[in-house]
């Protein structure tokens, strides 16, 4: 994240236990989707397929959308800093 024109520390730095817990949760969800696919056959394709699809979708959406992204930028802080620098230079 960039604040006032300077990069800050990595967003995951200092959050070892929280990162480890979320990795374990996502790994269990992914393993659950693989396990559900083990029950898939041509007679009962819908139930295990939908369970596997739902668990796999959660596995990827939790880190991407719910936990946030590390490439976020505070646009207002950048523009305020740039505007102040232009005013000071002129």
Tab-separated table of C-alpha atoms in Angstrom:
chain	number	residue	atom	x	y	z
A	1	UNK	CA	0.000	0.000	0.000
A	2	UNK	CA	1.213	3.479	-0.781
A	3	UNK	CA	0.443	6.233	1.713
A	4	UNK	CA	1.633	9.820	1.175
A	5	UNK	CA	3.682	8.731	-1.809
A	6	UNK	CA	5.733	6.191	0.166
A	7	UNK	CA	5.282	2.414	0.171
A	8	UNK	CA	4.311	0.951	3.528
A	9	UNK	CA	5.229	-2.470	4.854
A	10	UNK	CA	3.800	-5.607	3.311
A	11	UNK	CA	0.182	-6.006	4.415
A	12	UNK	CA	0.776	-9.525	5.749
A	13	UNK	CA	3.850	-8.640	7.766
A	14	UNK	CA	3.459	-9.404	11.461
A	15	UNK	CA	0.264	-11.424	11.031
A	16	UNK	CA	1.688	-14.943	11.051
A	17	UNK	CA	-1.041	-16.690	13.052
A	18	UNK	CA	-3.895	-15.077	11.154
A	19	UNK	CA	-2.272	-15.925	7.833
A	20	UNK	CA	-1.625	-19.485	8.977
A	21	UNK	CA	-5.230	-19.899	10.124
A	22	UNK	CA	-6.685	-18.602	6.856
A	23	UNK	CA	-4.314	-20.796	4.850
A	24	UNK	CA	-5.477	-23.819	6.849
A	25	UNK	CA	-9.153	-22.897	6.371
A	26	UNK	CA	-8.734	-22.475	2.619
A	27	UNK	CA	-6.753	-25.707	2.382
A	28	UNK	CA	-9.492	-27.615	4.230
A	29	UNK	CA	-12.128	-26.125	1.896
A	30	UNK	CA	-10.089	-27.168	-1.132
A	31	UNK	CA	-9.571	-30.690	0.227
A	32	UNK	CA	-13.322	-30.863	0.897
A	33	UNK	CA	-14.020	-30.010	-2.733
A	34	UNK	CA	-11.652	-32.767	-3.860
A	35	UNK	CA	-13.312	-35.214	-1.458
A	36	UNK	CA	-16.768	-34.302	-2.801
A	37	UNK	CA	-15.576	-35.050	-6.319
A	38	UNK	CA	-14.709	-38.562	-5.108
A	39	UNK	CA	-18.453	-39.190	-4.698
A	40	UNK	CA	-19.198	-38.016	-8.235
A	41	UNK	CA	-20.621	-40.557	-10.696
A	42	UNK	CA	-23.050	-40.442	-13.601
A	43	UNK	CA	-26.064	-41.336	-11.438
A	44	UNK	CA	-25.559	-38.654	-8.775
A	45	UNK	CA	-23.561	-35.981	-10.538
A	46	UNK	CA	-25.403	-32.868	-9.370
A	47	UNK	CA	-25.037	-33.009	-5.594
A	48	UNK	CA	-21.282	-33.768	-5.339
A	49	UNK	CA	-20.568	-31.516	-8.312
A	50	UNK	CA	-22.360	-28.529	-6.790
A	51	UNK	CA	-20.776	-29.125	-3.380
A	52	UNK	CA	-17.333	-29.311	-4.976
A	53	UNK	CA	-17.990	-26.205	-7.050
A	54	UNK	CA	-19.203	-24.254	-4.013
A	55	UNK	CA	-16.236	-25.263	-1.851
A	56	UNK	CA	-13.730	-24.551	-4.625
A	57	UNK	CA	-15.339	-21.168	-5.230
A	58	UNK	CA	-15.043	-20.298	-1.523
A	59	UNK	CA	-11.430	-21.471	-1.559
A	60	UNK	CA	-10.534	-18.812	-4.108
A	61	UNK	CA	-12.965	-16.041	-3.150
A	62	UNK	CA	-12.013	-15.861	0.528
A	63	UNK	CA	-8.394	-14.804	-0.106
A	64	UNK	CA	-9.152	-12.720	-3.171
A	65	UNK	CA	-12.241	-10.759	-2.173
A	66	UNK	CA	-12.943	-11.114	1.537
A	67	UNK	CA	-9.435	-10.759	2.950
A	68	UNK	CA	-8.437	-7.928	0.634
A	69	UNK	CA	-5.599	-7.498	-1.761
A	70	UNK	CA	-2.041	-6.450	-1.178
A	71	UNK	CA	-1.988	-4.211	-4.266
A	72	UNK	CA	-4.414	-1.628	-2.891
A	73	UNK	CA	-3.423	2.008	-3.138
A	74	UNK	CA	-4.767	5.001	-1.247
A	75	UNK	CA	-5.466	7.212	-4.276
A	76	UNK	CA	-6.503	10.248	-2.254
A	77	UNK	CA	-3.234	10.274	-0.298
A	78	UNK	CA	-1.213	10.071	-3.508
A	79	UNK	CA	-3.105	12.933	-5.128
A	80	UNK	CA	-2.913	15.103	-2.011
A	81	UNK	CA	0.856	14.533	-1.816
A	82	UNK	CA	1.327	15.279	-5.523
A	83	UNK	CA	-0.786	18.428	-5.323
A	84	UNK	CA	1.140	19.683	-2.286
A	85	UNK	CA	4.464	18.991	-4.025
A	86	UNK	CA	3.373	20.930	-7.115
A	87	UNK	CA	2.252	23.879	-5.038
A	88	UNK	CA	5.508	23.933	-3.071
A	89	UNK	CA	7.565	23.786	-6.275
A	90	UNK	CA	5.866	26.746	-7.943
